[in-house]
């Protein structure tokens, strides 16, 4: 796997709003796609058209989309994500990368339990799973901005 990501690894990409989380994970996805890997991308904030346009904008030309599965579902549950990944894996083969963009829009029970289930999903699929999350910008509203 690219960038030293391991099979079954859960990677959390967190930052403040508008800092490039989606662009960063799309860049990683692009690298996997260029090497003919299968990518499952759960876009909870953007629609499929926006994701493809952003990916093409990074690449400057077209990539084969046969290995790029984009799922846009509001309030995605882990069970639904698992079912979709199972279906893709059974039909097309080994998934090289799973991305969930982003965690805060998922149907969450408890954050710790959710992360544990996502780690289990990554292990079951044998693929790294990258999850984006937004960090609060409340400190920007305070007079003293120190964390």
Short mmCIF file of N, CA and C in Angstrom, two decimals, residues 6-140:
data_model
loop_
_atom_site.label_atom_id
_atom_site.label_comp_id
_atom_site.label_asym_id
_atom_site.label_seq_id
_atom_site.Cartn_x
_atom_site.Cartn_y
_atom_site.Cartn_z
N UNK A 6 -0.95 0.59 6.31
CA UNK A 6 -1.01 -0.86 6.46
C UNK A 6 -2.45 -1.35 6.29
N UNK A 7 -2.57 -2.59 5.87
CA UNK A 7 -3.88 -3.22 5.79
C UNK A 7 -4.51 -3.22 7.18
N UNK A 8 -5.76 -2.83 7.25
CA UNK A 8 -6.47 -2.84 8.52
C UNK A 8 -6.21 -1.65 9.41
N UNK A 9 -5.44 -0.68 8.92
CA UNK A 9 -5.10 0.50 9.72
C UNK A 9 -6.22 1.54 9.63
N UNK A 10 -6.50 2.20 10.76
CA UNK A 10 -7.45 3.31 10.80
C UNK A 10 -6.64 4.59 10.94
N UNK A 11 -6.83 5.51 9.99
CA UNK A 11 -6.10 6.78 9.98
C UNK A 11 -7.12 7.90 10.11
N UNK A 12 -6.92 8.76 11.10
CA UNK A 12 -7.80 9.90 11.32
C UNK A 12 -7.10 11.17 10.85
N UNK A 13 -7.74 11.89 9.92
CA UNK A 13 -7.22 13.17 9.41
C UNK A 13 -8.16 14.24 9.96
N UNK A 14 -7.65 15.04 10.89
CA UNK A 14 -8.48 16.06 11.53
C UNK A 14 -7.82 17.42 11.43
N UNK A 15 -8.65 18.42 11.17
CA UNK A 15 -8.17 19.80 11.14
C UNK A 15 -9.37 20.73 11.24
N UNK A 16 -9.07 22.00 11.28
CA UNK A 16 -10.12 23.01 11.31
C UNK A 16 -10.85 23.04 9.96
N UNK A 17 -11.99 23.71 9.91
CA UNK A 17 -12.73 23.81 8.64
C UNK A 17 -11.90 24.44 7.53
N UNK A 18 -12.11 23.96 6.32
CA UNK A 18 -11.50 24.52 5.10
C UNK A 18 -9.98 24.50 5.09
N UNK A 19 -9.40 23.45 5.65
CA UNK A 19 -7.94 23.33 5.68
C UNK A 19 -7.42 22.30 4.67
N UNK A 20 -8.32 21.69 3.88
CA UNK A 20 -7.88 20.80 2.81
C UNK A 20 -7.94 19.32 3.13
N UNK A 21 -8.78 18.91 4.06
CA UNK A 21 -8.89 17.49 4.41
C UNK A 21 -9.34 16.66 3.21
N UNK A 22 -10.39 17.12 2.54
CA UNK A 22 -10.91 16.36 1.39
C UNK A 22 -9.89 16.32 0.27
N UNK A 23 -9.24 17.43 -0.01
CA UNK A 23 -8.20 17.45 -1.06
C UNK A 23 -7.07 16.49 -0.72
N UNK A 24 -6.69 16.45 0.54
CA UNK A 24 -5.61 15.56 0.97
C UNK A 24 -5.97 14.10 0.75
N UNK A 25 -7.18 13.70 1.17
CA UNK A 25 -7.55 12.29 1.01
C UNK A 25 -7.81 11.95 -0.45
N UNK A 26 -8.27 12.92 -1.25
CA UNK A 26 -8.43 12.67 -2.68
C UNK A 26 -7.07 12.48 -3.35
N UNK A 27 -6.06 13.18 -2.89
CA UNK A 27 -4.72 13.00 -3.43
C UNK A 27 -4.21 11.59 -3.15
N UNK A 28 -4.48 11.10 -1.95
CA UNK A 28 -4.09 9.72 -1.60
C UNK A 28 -4.87 8.73 -2.47
N UNK A 29 -6.18 8.96 -2.61
CA UNK A 29 -7.01 8.08 -3.44
C UNK A 29 -6.51 8.06 -4.88
N UNK A 30 -6.14 9.22 -5.39
CA UNK A 30 -5.63 9.32 -6.76
C UNK A 30 -4.39 8.44 -6.95
N UNK A 31 -3.50 8.45 -5.96
CA UNK A 31 -2.28 7.63 -6.05
C UNK A 31 -2.63 6.14 -6.10
N UNK A 32 -3.62 5.74 -5.34
CA UNK A 32 -4.06 4.34 -5.38
C UNK A 32 -4.68 4.02 -6.73
N UNK A 33 -5.51 4.91 -7.24
CA UNK A 33 -6.17 4.69 -8.52
C UNK A 33 -5.17 4.61 -9.68
N UNK A 34 -4.15 5.44 -9.63
CA UNK A 34 -3.12 5.43 -10.68
C UNK A 34 -2.44 4.07 -10.75
N UNK A 35 -2.34 3.40 -9.59
CA UNK A 35 -1.73 2.07 -9.53
C UNK A 35 -2.77 0.95 -9.65
N UNK A 36 -3.93 1.29 -10.22
CA UNK A 36 -5.02 0.33 -10.47
C UNK A 36 -5.60 -0.29 -9.22
N UNK A 37 -5.50 0.38 -8.09
CA UNK A 37 -6.12 -0.10 -6.86
C UNK A 37 -7.59 0.29 -6.80
N UNK A 38 -8.34 -0.45 -6.01
CA UNK A 38 -9.76 -0.16 -5.82
C UNK A 38 -9.91 0.75 -4.61
N UNK A 39 -10.66 1.85 -4.80
CA UNK A 39 -10.91 2.83 -3.74
C UNK A 39 -12.41 2.95 -3.53
N UNK A 40 -12.82 2.87 -2.27
CA UNK A 40 -14.21 3.14 -1.89
C UNK A 40 -14.21 4.45 -1.12
N UNK A 41 -14.92 5.44 -1.63
CA UNK A 41 -14.92 6.79 -1.07
C UNK A 41 -16.34 7.14 -0.64
N UNK A 42 -16.55 7.28 0.66
CA UNK A 42 -17.84 7.69 1.19
C UNK A 42 -17.82 9.21 1.36
N UNK A 43 -18.55 9.91 0.50
CA UNK A 43 -18.58 11.37 0.51
C UNK A 43 -19.86 11.81 1.21
N UNK A 44 -19.73 12.22 2.45
CA UNK A 44 -20.92 12.61 3.22
C UNK A 44 -21.19 14.10 3.15
N UNK A 45 -20.22 14.86 2.69
CA UNK A 45 -20.37 16.32 2.62
C UNK A 45 -20.55 16.80 1.18
N UNK A 46 -19.99 16.09 0.22
CA UNK A 46 -20.04 16.48 -1.18
C UNK A 46 -20.80 15.43 -1.99
N UNK A 47 -21.27 15.84 -3.17
CA UNK A 47 -21.91 14.84 -4.03
C UNK A 47 -20.88 14.23 -4.97
N UNK A 48 -21.29 13.20 -5.68
CA UNK A 48 -20.39 12.45 -6.56
C UNK A 48 -19.75 13.35 -7.61
N UNK A 49 -20.53 14.22 -8.20
CA UNK A 49 -20.03 15.13 -9.23
C UNK A 49 -18.93 16.03 -8.68
N UNK A 50 -19.12 16.56 -7.49
CA UNK A 50 -18.10 17.42 -6.87
C UNK A 50 -16.81 16.66 -6.60
N UNK A 51 -16.94 15.43 -6.12
CA UNK A 51 -15.75 14.61 -5.83
C UNK A 51 -14.98 14.32 -7.11
N UNK A 52 -15.68 13.93 -8.16
CA UNK A 52 -15.01 13.63 -9.43
C UNK A 52 -14.35 14.89 -9.99
N UNK A 53 -15.03 16.03 -9.94
CA UNK A 53 -14.44 17.28 -10.42
C UNK A 53 -13.19 17.66 -9.63
N UNK A 54 -13.22 17.47 -8.33
CA UNK A 54 -12.05 17.79 -7.51
C UNK A 54 -10.90 16.84 -7.83
N UNK A 55 -11.22 15.58 -8.02
CA UNK A 55 -10.18 14.60 -8.36
C UNK A 55 -9.58 14.91 -9.73
N UNK A 56 -10.42 15.21 -10.69
CA UNK A 56 -9.93 15.52 -12.03
C UNK A 56 -9.13 16.82 -12.02
N UNK A 57 -9.53 17.76 -11.19
CA UNK A 57 -8.80 19.01 -11.08
C UNK A 57 -7.40 18.79 -10.56
N UNK A 58 -7.24 17.84 -9.65
CA UNK A 58 -5.91 17.51 -9.13
C UNK A 58 -5.08 16.82 -10.18
N UNK A 59 -5.71 15.97 -10.96
CA UNK A 59 -4.98 15.16 -11.93
C UNK A 59 -4.70 15.93 -13.21
N UNK A 60 -5.63 16.82 -13.60
CA UNK A 60 -5.43 17.57 -14.83
C UNK A 60 -5.92 16.82 -16.06
N UNK A 61 -6.22 15.56 -15.92
CA UNK A 61 -6.80 14.79 -17.02
C UNK A 61 -7.66 13.69 -16.41
N UNK A 62 -8.11 12.78 -17.23
CA UNK A 62 -9.04 11.77 -16.70
C UNK A 62 -8.30 10.55 -16.16
N UNK A 63 -8.90 9.99 -15.15
CA UNK A 63 -8.44 8.72 -14.58
C UNK A 63 -9.51 7.68 -14.86
N UNK A 64 -9.13 6.44 -15.00
CA UNK A 64 -10.17 5.42 -15.16
C UNK A 64 -10.98 5.34 -13.87
N UNK A 65 -12.31 5.45 -13.99
CA UNK A 65 -13.13 5.46 -12.79
C UNK A 65 -13.69 4.08 -12.46
N UNK A 66 -13.22 3.07 -13.15
CA UNK A 66 -13.75 1.73 -12.92
C UNK A 66 -13.40 1.20 -11.54
N UNK A 67 -12.32 1.69 -10.95
CA UNK A 67 -11.91 1.23 -9.63
C UNK A 67 -12.25 2.24 -8.53
N UNK A 68 -12.99 3.29 -8.86
CA UNK A 68 -13.30 4.35 -7.92
C UNK A 68 -14.80 4.32 -7.63
N UNK A 69 -15.13 3.89 -6.43
CA UNK A 69 -16.53 3.76 -6.03
C UNK A 69 -16.85 4.88 -5.05
N UNK A 70 -17.73 5.79 -5.44
CA UNK A 70 -18.11 6.92 -4.61
C UNK A 70 -19.53 6.69 -4.11
N UNK A 71 -19.68 6.72 -2.82
CA UNK A 71 -20.99 6.57 -2.19
C UNK A 71 -21.33 7.85 -1.45
N UNK A 72 -22.44 8.46 -1.80
CA UNK A 72 -22.89 9.69 -1.15
C UNK A 72 -24.17 9.38 -0.39
N UNK A 73 -24.05 9.24 0.91
CA UNK A 73 -25.21 8.89 1.71
C UNK A 73 -25.18 9.70 3.00
N UNK A 74 -26.25 10.45 3.22
CA UNK A 74 -26.34 11.23 4.46
C UNK A 74 -26.54 10.29 5.64
N UNK A 75 -25.92 10.63 6.74
CA UNK A 75 -26.05 9.86 7.98
C UNK A 75 -25.70 8.39 7.77
N UNK A 76 -24.59 8.15 7.10
CA UNK A 76 -24.10 6.80 6.84
C UNK A 76 -23.86 6.07 8.16
N UNK A 77 -24.30 4.85 8.24
CA UNK A 77 -24.01 4.02 9.42
C UNK A 77 -22.82 3.11 9.08
N UNK A 78 -22.16 2.63 10.10
CA UNK A 78 -21.03 1.73 9.88
C UNK A 78 -21.52 0.43 9.26
N UNK A 79 -22.69 -0.02 9.66
CA UNK A 79 -23.25 -1.24 9.09
C UNK A 79 -23.48 -1.10 7.59
N UNK A 80 -23.98 0.06 7.17
CA UNK A 80 -24.21 0.31 5.75
C UNK A 80 -22.87 0.39 4.99
N UNK A 81 -21.90 1.08 5.58
CA UNK A 81 -20.57 1.17 4.96
C UNK A 81 -19.97 -0.22 4.80
N UNK A 82 -20.10 -1.04 5.82
CA UNK A 82 -19.58 -2.40 5.80
C UNK A 82 -20.25 -3.22 4.70
N UNK A 83 -21.56 -3.09 4.59
CA UNK A 83 -22.32 -3.81 3.56
C UNK A 83 -21.88 -3.40 2.16
N UNK A 84 -21.69 -2.10 1.94
CA UNK A 84 -21.24 -1.60 0.64
C UNK A 84 -19.84 -2.13 0.32
N UNK A 85 -18.94 -2.06 1.30
CA UNK A 85 -17.57 -2.55 1.08
C UNK A 85 -17.56 -4.05 0.79
N UNK A 86 -18.36 -4.81 1.53
CA UNK A 86 -18.46 -6.26 1.29
C UNK A 86 -18.90 -6.54 -0.14
N UNK A 87 -19.91 -5.82 -0.59
CA UNK A 87 -20.44 -6.02 -1.93
C UNK A 87 -19.38 -5.71 -2.99
N UNK A 88 -18.67 -4.59 -2.83
CA UNK A 88 -17.63 -4.21 -3.79
C UNK A 88 -16.49 -5.22 -3.77
N UNK A 89 -16.08 -5.63 -2.59
CA UNK A 89 -14.98 -6.60 -2.47
C UNK A 89 -15.36 -7.92 -3.13
N UNK A 90 -16.60 -8.39 -2.91
CA UNK A 90 -17.05 -9.65 -3.50
C UNK A 90 -17.15 -9.58 -5.01
N UNK A 91 -17.53 -8.42 -5.52
CA UNK A 91 -17.73 -8.30 -6.96
C UNK A 91 -16.45 -7.93 -7.72
N UNK A 92 -15.58 -7.10 -7.12
CA UNK A 92 -14.43 -6.56 -7.85
C UNK A 92 -13.08 -6.98 -7.31
N UNK A 93 -13.03 -7.52 -6.11
CA UNK A 93 -11.76 -7.94 -5.54
C UNK A 93 -11.29 -7.05 -4.41
N UNK A 94 -10.03 -7.20 -4.06
CA UNK A 94 -9.46 -6.53 -2.89
C UNK A 94 -9.55 -5.01 -2.98
N UNK A 95 -10.05 -4.43 -1.91
CA UNK A 95 -10.11 -2.97 -1.80
C UNK A 95 -8.77 -2.50 -1.25
N UNK A 96 -8.17 -1.53 -1.91
CA UNK A 96 -6.87 -1.00 -1.49
C UNK A 96 -6.99 0.16 -0.51
N UNK A 97 -8.12 0.90 -0.57
CA UNK A 97 -8.30 2.06 0.30
C UNK A 97 -9.78 2.35 0.49
N UNK A 98 -10.14 2.67 1.74
CA UNK A 98 -11.48 3.13 2.07
C UNK A 98 -11.33 4.51 2.68
N UNK A 99 -12.18 5.46 2.24
CA UNK A 99 -12.17 6.81 2.79
C UNK A 99 -13.58 7.17 3.23
N UNK A 100 -13.70 7.74 4.42
CA UNK A 100 -14.97 8.29 4.89
C UNK A 100 -14.74 9.78 5.14
N UNK A 101 -15.40 10.60 4.33
CA UNK A 101 -15.25 12.05 4.40
C UNK A 101 -16.62 12.67 4.69
N UNK A 102 -17.12 12.90 5.87
CA UNK A 102 -16.33 12.91 7.05
C UNK A 102 -17.09 12.41 8.25
N UNK A 103 -16.36 12.03 9.28
CA UNK A 103 -16.87 11.35 10.47
C UNK A 103 -18.03 12.08 11.13
N UNK A 104 -17.96 13.39 11.20
CA UNK A 104 -18.96 14.17 11.93
C UNK A 104 -20.35 14.11 11.30
N UNK A 105 -20.44 13.68 10.05
CA UNK A 105 -21.74 13.55 9.38
C UNK A 105 -22.26 12.12 9.37
N UNK A 106 -21.53 11.21 10.01
CA UNK A 106 -21.99 9.83 10.11
C UNK A 106 -23.05 9.71 11.20
N UNK A 107 -23.80 8.64 11.12
CA UNK A 107 -24.75 8.31 12.16
C UNK A 107 -23.94 7.73 13.32
N UNK A 108 -23.70 8.54 14.35
CA UNK A 108 -22.81 8.15 15.44
C UNK A 108 -23.59 7.76 16.68
N UNK A 109 -23.12 6.70 17.32
CA UNK A 109 -23.66 6.36 18.63
C UNK A 109 -22.77 7.05 19.66
N UNK A 110 -21.62 6.50 19.82
CA UNK A 110 -20.61 7.00 20.74
C UNK A 110 -19.31 7.07 19.94
N UNK A 111 -18.58 8.18 20.05
CA UNK A 111 -17.39 8.38 19.20
C UNK A 111 -16.37 7.27 19.37
N UNK A 112 -16.10 6.85 20.61
CA UNK A 112 -15.12 5.79 20.84
C UNK A 112 -15.60 4.48 20.22
N UNK A 113 -16.87 4.16 20.42
CA UNK A 113 -17.43 2.93 19.85
C UNK A 113 -17.41 2.99 18.33
N UNK A 114 -17.69 4.16 17.76
CA UNK A 114 -17.67 4.33 16.31
C UNK A 114 -16.27 4.09 15.75
N UNK A 115 -15.26 4.67 16.39
CA UNK A 115 -13.88 4.47 15.93
C UNK A 115 -13.46 3.01 16.05
N UNK A 116 -13.91 2.36 17.11
CA UNK A 116 -13.61 0.93 17.28
C UNK A 116 -14.24 0.12 16.15
N UNK A 117 -15.48 0.43 15.81
CA UNK A 117 -16.15 -0.29 14.72
C UNK A 117 -15.49 0.01 13.37
N UNK A 118 -15.03 1.24 13.18
CA UNK A 118 -14.34 1.58 11.92
C UNK A 118 -13.02 0.82 11.82
N UNK A 119 -12.32 0.68 12.93
CA UNK A 119 -11.08 -0.10 12.94
C UNK A 119 -11.38 -1.56 12.57
N UNK A 120 -12.45 -2.09 13.10
CA UNK A 120 -12.87 -3.45 12.78
C UNK A 120 -13.19 -3.58 11.30
N UNK A 121 -13.88 -2.57 10.74
CA UNK A 121 -14.19 -2.59 9.31
C UNK A 121 -12.91 -2.62 8.48
N UNK A 122 -11.94 -1.78 8.85
CA UNK A 122 -10.66 -1.76 8.13
C UNK A 122 -9.99 -3.13 8.18
N UNK A 123 -10.02 -3.76 9.34
CA UNK A 123 -9.40 -5.08 9.49
C UNK A 123 -10.14 -6.14 8.68
N UNK A 124 -11.46 -6.10 8.69
CA UNK A 124 -12.25 -7.07 7.93
C UNK A 124 -12.01 -6.94 6.43
N UNK A 125 -11.86 -5.71 5.96
CA UNK A 125 -11.64 -5.47 4.53
C UNK A 125 -10.17 -5.64 4.14
N UNK A 126 -9.28 -5.65 5.13
CA UNK A 126 -7.86 -5.76 4.83
C UNK A 126 -7.33 -4.55 4.09
N UNK A 127 -7.87 -3.38 4.42
CA UNK A 127 -7.48 -2.14 3.74
C UNK A 127 -7.34 -1.01 4.75
N UNK A 128 -6.48 -0.06 4.47
CA UNK A 128 -6.45 1.12 5.33
C UNK A 128 -7.75 1.90 5.17
N UNK A 129 -8.23 2.47 6.25
CA UNK A 129 -9.45 3.26 6.23
C UNK A 129 -9.08 4.65 6.76
N UNK A 130 -9.26 5.66 5.92
CA UNK A 130 -8.98 7.04 6.31
C UNK A 130 -10.30 7.73 6.59
N UNK A 131 -10.37 8.38 7.74
CA UNK A 131 -11.56 9.11 8.15
C UNK A 131 -11.17 10.57 8.38
N UNK A 132 -11.94 11.48 7.80
CA UNK A 132 -11.69 12.89 8.08
C UNK A 132 -12.64 13.37 9.16
N UNK A 133 -12.18 14.36 9.92
CA UNK A 133 -12.99 14.93 10.99
C UNK A 133 -12.63 16.40 11.16
N UNK A 134 -13.60 17.16 11.59
CA UNK A 134 -13.38 18.59 11.78
C UNK A 134 -13.07 18.87 13.24
N UNK A 135 -12.05 19.69 13.46
CA UNK A 135 -11.68 20.12 14.80
C UNK A 135 -12.38 21.44 15.06
N UNK A 136 -12.86 21.61 16.25
CA UNK A 136 -13.59 22.82 16.61
C UNK A 136 -12.72 24.06 16.45
N UNK A 137 -13.34 25.14 16.01
CA UNK A 137 -12.63 26.41 15.90
C UNK A 137 -13.11 27.40 16.95
N UNK A 138 -13.59 26.88 18.07
CA UNK A 138 -14.12 27.73 19.14
C UNK A 138 -13.06 28.67 19.71
N UNK A 139 -11.81 28.24 19.71
CA UNK A 139 -10.77 29.10 20.28
C UNK A 139 -10.61 30.39 19.47
N UNK A 140 -11.01 30.39 18.19
CA UNK A 140 -10.93 31.60 17.38
C UNK A 140 -11.89 32.67 17.89
#
